[in-house]
């Protein structure tokens, strides 16, 4: 039996008695429900969930049919959201001996930790992952906000000696099988009090209890008065950074505490106890007779024992690859604006594309409204609302109302890795920027991007990510629109200068280049590079007839040697020695390829010491490396969504997906369909606006 998910073939893996298990692990395994009269294949494998009924049944069936069993459980970094709320499972552990939380017998994890020879490469990967987890506050569920300053003050965490007791859920299997039942909850609590006099002692409730899904293993009503109960749902890593020592029975949060540098006292035998890293109060099985470093223990559990899938493609991946993806999804969901949103200046075709970026509660104000502010007020606009305006469109009344009511306007534009196809052809954008300070192409005032480039302290991880993105962008030949073909161009003997045409009525040209025309750009390029072989590439929106800025070929050839249309920007950038442009983001693409860029305007990427700027660049206060510029412009400023599920993603994920789309588009039949769709979109737009203009009049 074979099934297909996201275009990848999955083999048949085995059987299970649990329909819920089959459903929950469908991205990891192709499992068939076993019924009374099911014909079982030769050497079958049976799957079950840990020590639950399905797990016991899997072991029983493996004996009956002379097969194998595999016991499954959630991975240690599970999802973005609670499992009980239906959050997609991104990690799983698989055990053909026992299960990691059962200390009464050996497990595959215990065997790995006891016998595996951890090489330096694995330990370096382990160290990288631990650093990422603790830096970005990645936990099992990733559904809780970081601890706030108010909560730090509320629970007096400014103290140097904070003790945390970790509560678990009532009936947690890890308590029974982790040998924790020999201790009462108050044994642990009394130890925490007696061993830490004059300390600030706190107790954290399990997130499943806070959500109302399960009961706690601790009777909160009978707790000693000196213990502060943390009732808020707080990201555990962000909390542990303020903790000196934790007390737990078998909670996985105890291992997160070790990662954060806390002491960990165990009143049970979780998977991380007995290896020399924890203060163990329970009797440790003699099987655990080896001392491990934190990196070794992590590598065994998180890298060798657990499995991971890509949240977008559903294909197998590594922890190192999925951690940034989880971080992106986590931050987007936690920072999602819950306010009612009012959007001004969004053409009809743009509106359906905004929901993946902004979620629900969107009110679009007609671009043809005679009184857009009044329309918004009639729909419920108030000082608690969020206001979004497309690009640099001006709404004086709206601006005045925002100033009077303390509402910040957020301006929206296409990102720098946008789509396969032109925006003017109504192609969905997979990247947008949201700017609450200005907008990147308007140099008359600061923007959020300019502030990032001026003041942000770029972390080693951000620089590493920028290097990775640079490599993948160059190798994939992905640009902003990706509508032109990648072709082979023979190199000229002379220096090649690429002149990049733009849309002349574009706001970036009007504001950032003082309304310069493409013919003037060509003249200046020839003036500054008199002996170069000059290639002129008109803007694809101009070539399509959608926008203004056309230069007659005869006029262009007065200053250039050839005009090239329909050739992809990456192809031309690769062969060019220098690039001449006004404000095009292709200048940024040239910088990331370490090309010489002669700039005749004031784009966001100029003024940082990476381009030859012919106009003064205001408010650019420092020099940047090209990696810092890439990190700011591509990683920190835009938002990205993935073409497969329209969920938030990283830049690298989008580039890979667009490359696959672009490859498919190169096929003749797909290219033809794309042209027909583009033509239809152009004609449809013009007819629609004629009708709307007539109605407005």
PDB file of C-alpha atoms in Angstrom, residues 423-541:
ATOM      1  CA  UNK A 423       2.074  41.901  -8.552  1.00  0.00           C
ATOM      2  CA  UNK A 424       0.457  43.842 -11.381  1.00  0.00           C
ATOM      3  CA  UNK A 425      -0.725  40.480 -12.751  1.00  0.00           C
ATOM      4  CA  UNK A 426      -2.618  39.928  -9.472  1.00  0.00           C
ATOM      5  CA  UNK A 427      -0.177  37.284  -8.272  1.00  0.00           C
ATOM      6  CA  UNK A 428      -0.386  36.412  -4.564  1.00  0.00           C
ATOM      7  CA  UNK A 429       2.459  37.894  -2.493  1.00  0.00           C
ATOM      8  CA  UNK A 430       4.266  35.523  -0.149  1.00  0.00           C
ATOM      9  CA  UNK A 431       6.104  38.357   1.550  1.00  0.00           C
ATOM     10  CA  UNK A 432       4.940  41.707   2.912  1.00  0.00           C
ATOM     11  CA  UNK A 433       6.463  44.375   5.140  1.00  0.00           C
ATOM     12  CA  UNK A 434       4.552  46.050   7.968  1.00  0.00           C
ATOM     13  CA  UNK A 435       6.097  49.325   9.080  1.00  0.00           C
ATOM     14  CA  UNK A 436       4.885  51.316  12.083  1.00  0.00           C
ATOM     15  CA  UNK A 437       7.532  54.046  11.673  1.00  0.00           C
ATOM     16  CA  UNK A 438       7.298  54.909   7.963  1.00  0.00           C
ATOM     17  CA  UNK A 439       7.962  52.825   4.869  1.00  0.00           C
ATOM     18  CA  UNK A 440      11.303  51.666   3.526  1.00  0.00           C
ATOM     19  CA  UNK A 441      11.254  53.540   0.186  1.00  0.00           C
ATOM     20  CA  UNK A 442      10.411  56.932   1.719  1.00  0.00           C
ATOM     21  CA  UNK A 443      13.726  58.453   2.767  1.00  0.00           C
ATOM     22  CA  UNK A 444      12.138  61.731   3.832  1.00  0.00           C
ATOM     23  CA  UNK A 445      11.512  60.152   7.251  1.00  0.00           C
ATOM     24  CA  UNK A 446      12.794  57.132   9.205  1.00  0.00           C
ATOM     25  CA  UNK A 447      11.280  53.677   8.665  1.00  0.00           C
ATOM     26  CA  UNK A 448      11.336  50.578  10.837  1.00  0.00           C
ATOM     27  CA  UNK A 449      13.869  49.084   8.415  1.00  0.00           C
ATOM     28  CA  UNK A 450      16.121  52.124   8.648  1.00  0.00           C
ATOM     29  CA  UNK A 451      15.943  51.920  12.449  1.00  0.00           C
ATOM     30  CA  UNK A 452      16.903  48.241  12.320  1.00  0.00           C
ATOM     31  CA  UNK A 453      19.885  48.980  10.085  1.00  0.00           C
ATOM     32  CA  UNK A 454      20.939  51.948  12.210  1.00  0.00           C
ATOM     33  CA  UNK A 455      20.586  50.536  15.708  1.00  0.00           C
ATOM     34  CA  UNK A 456      19.996  46.780  15.796  1.00  0.00           C
ATOM     35  CA  UNK A 457      22.761  44.667  17.323  1.00  0.00           C
ATOM     36  CA  UNK A 458      22.934  41.678  15.014  1.00  0.00           C
ATOM     37  CA  UNK A 459      23.382  38.368  16.822  1.00  0.00           C
ATOM     38  CA  UNK A 460      25.741  35.609  15.648  1.00  0.00           C
ATOM     39  CA  UNK A 461      22.683  33.520  14.770  1.00  0.00           C
ATOM     40  CA  UNK A 462      21.259  36.329  12.589  1.00  0.00           C
ATOM     41  CA  UNK A 463      24.577  36.674  10.765  1.00  0.00           C
ATOM     42  CA  UNK A 464      24.763  32.906  10.286  1.00  0.00           C
ATOM     43  CA  UNK A 465      21.209  32.914   8.913  1.00  0.00           C
ATOM     44  CA  UNK A 466      22.058  35.805   6.570  1.00  0.00           C
ATOM     45  CA  UNK A 467      25.014  33.870   5.159  1.00  0.00           C
ATOM     46  CA  UNK A 468      22.782  30.860   4.609  1.00  0.00           C
ATOM     47  CA  UNK A 469      20.117  32.973   2.901  1.00  0.00           C
ATOM     48  CA  UNK A 470      22.714  34.659   0.688  1.00  0.00           C
ATOM     49  CA  UNK A 471      23.902  31.243  -0.506  1.00  0.00           C
ATOM     50  CA  UNK A 472      20.436  29.867  -1.189  1.00  0.00           C
ATOM     51  CA  UNK A 473      19.300  33.030  -3.016  1.00  0.00           C
ATOM     52  CA  UNK A 474      22.320  32.939  -5.323  1.00  0.00           C
ATOM     53  CA  UNK A 475      22.132  29.203  -5.999  1.00  0.00           C
ATOM     54  CA  UNK A 476      18.369  29.154  -6.557  1.00  0.00           C
ATOM     55  CA  UNK A 477      18.333  32.338  -8.705  1.00  0.00           C
ATOM     56  CA  UNK A 478      15.304  33.575  -6.800  1.00  0.00           C
ATOM     57  CA  UNK A 479      14.621  37.310  -6.918  1.00  0.00           C
ATOM     58  CA  UNK A 480      11.599  39.503  -6.142  1.00  0.00           C
ATOM     59  CA  UNK A 481       9.156  38.530  -8.905  1.00  0.00           C
ATOM     60  CA  UNK A 482      10.833  35.558 -10.647  1.00  0.00           C
ATOM     61  CA  UNK A 483       8.735  36.004 -13.776  1.00  0.00           C
ATOM     62  CA  UNK A 484      11.590  35.975 -16.286  1.00  0.00           C
ATOM     63  CA  UNK A 485      13.569  32.998 -17.568  1.00  0.00           C
ATOM     64  CA  UNK A 486      16.960  31.847 -16.379  1.00  0.00           C
ATOM     65  CA  UNK A 487      19.083  31.620 -19.530  1.00  0.00           C
ATOM     66  CA  UNK A 488      22.763  31.215 -20.340  1.00  0.00           C
ATOM     67  CA  UNK A 489      24.413  34.426 -21.516  1.00  0.00           C
ATOM     68  CA  UNK A 490      27.851  34.422 -23.046  1.00  0.00           C
ATOM     69  CA  UNK A 491      30.280  36.680 -21.220  1.00  0.00           C
ATOM     70  CA  UNK A 492      31.624  39.707 -23.071  1.00  0.00           C
ATOM     71  CA  UNK A 493      35.322  40.477 -23.243  1.00  0.00           C
ATOM     72  CA  UNK A 494      34.803  43.933 -21.788  1.00  0.00           C
ATOM     73  CA  UNK A 495      33.453  45.030 -18.421  1.00  0.00           C
ATOM     74  CA  UNK A 496      29.685  44.519 -18.207  1.00  0.00           C
ATOM     75  CA  UNK A 497      27.539  47.236 -16.666  1.00  0.00           C
ATOM     76  CA  UNK A 498      23.906  46.378 -15.948  1.00  0.00           C
ATOM     77  CA  UNK A 499      21.413  49.257 -15.936  1.00  0.00           C
ATOM     78  CA  UNK A 500      18.173  48.408 -14.148  1.00  0.00           C
ATOM     79  CA  UNK A 501      15.058  50.197 -15.386  1.00  0.00           C
ATOM     80  CA  UNK A 502      12.219  51.002 -13.005  1.00  0.00           C
ATOM     81  CA  UNK A 503       8.574  52.005 -12.984  1.00  0.00           C
ATOM     82  CA  UNK A 504       8.790  55.783 -13.324  1.00  0.00           C
ATOM     83  CA  UNK A 505       5.664  56.627 -11.351  1.00  0.00           C
ATOM     84  CA  UNK A 506       6.614  54.262  -8.530  1.00  0.00           C
ATOM     85  CA  UNK A 507       6.739  55.974  -5.152  1.00  0.00           C
ATOM     86  CA  UNK A 508      10.308  54.809  -4.556  1.00  0.00           C
ATOM     87  CA  UNK A 509      11.421  56.615  -7.740  1.00  0.00           C
ATOM     88  CA  UNK A 510       9.370  59.744  -7.118  1.00  0.00           C
ATOM     89  CA  UNK A 511      10.583  60.084  -3.527  1.00  0.00           C
ATOM     90  CA  UNK A 512      13.930  58.321  -3.493  1.00  0.00           C
ATOM     91  CA  UNK A 513      15.232  59.446  -6.897  1.00  0.00           C
ATOM     92  CA  UNK A 514      13.437  62.785  -7.258  1.00  0.00           C
ATOM     93  CA  UNK A 515      11.400  61.525 -10.203  1.00  0.00           C
ATOM     94  CA  UNK A 516      14.378  60.507 -12.361  1.00  0.00           C
ATOM     95  CA  UNK A 517      13.519  58.942 -15.744  1.00  0.00           C
ATOM     96  CA  UNK A 518      14.961  55.714 -17.124  1.00  0.00           C
ATOM     97  CA  UNK A 519      16.542  57.525 -20.091  1.00  0.00           C
ATOM     98  CA  UNK A 520      18.403  59.786 -17.641  1.00  0.00           C
ATOM     99  CA  UNK A 521      19.609  56.719 -15.740  1.00  0.00           C
ATOM    100  CA  UNK A 522      20.994  55.293 -19.002  1.00  0.00           C
ATOM    101  CA  UNK A 523      22.746  58.566 -19.825  1.00  0.00           C
ATOM    102  CA  UNK A 524      24.407  58.724 -16.396  1.00  0.00           C
ATOM    103  CA  UNK A 525      25.467  55.078 -16.630  1.00  0.00           C
ATOM    104  CA  UNK A 526      27.212  55.703 -19.937  1.00  0.00           C
ATOM    105  CA  UNK A 527      28.786  58.858 -18.548  1.00  0.00           C
ATOM    106  CA  UNK A 528      30.193  57.014 -15.507  1.00  0.00           C
ATOM    107  CA  UNK A 529      31.177  53.836 -17.401  1.00  0.00           C
ATOM    108  CA  UNK A 530      32.169  55.062 -20.880  1.00  0.00           C
ATOM    109  CA  UNK A 531      34.045  51.909 -21.916  1.00  0.00           C
ATOM    110  CA  UNK A 532      31.755  49.251 -20.442  1.00  0.00           C
ATOM    111  CA  UNK A 533      29.426  46.949 -22.341  1.00  0.00           C
ATOM    112  CA  UNK A 534      26.109  48.276 -21.031  1.00  0.00           C
ATOM    113  CA  UNK A 535      23.031  46.055 -20.789  1.00  0.00           C
ATOM    114  CA  UNK A 536      19.697  47.713 -20.138  1.00  0.00           C
ATOM    115  CA  UNK A 537      16.978  45.658 -18.466  1.00  0.00           C
ATOM    116  CA  UNK A 538      13.549  47.363 -18.461  1.00  0.00           C
ATOM    117  CA  UNK A 539      11.276  46.683 -15.501  1.00  0.00           C
ATOM    118  CA  UNK A 540       8.973  43.671 -16.150  1.00  0.00           C
ATOM    119  CA  UNK A 541       5.896  45.710 -15.151  1.00  0.00           C
TER     120      UNK A 541
END
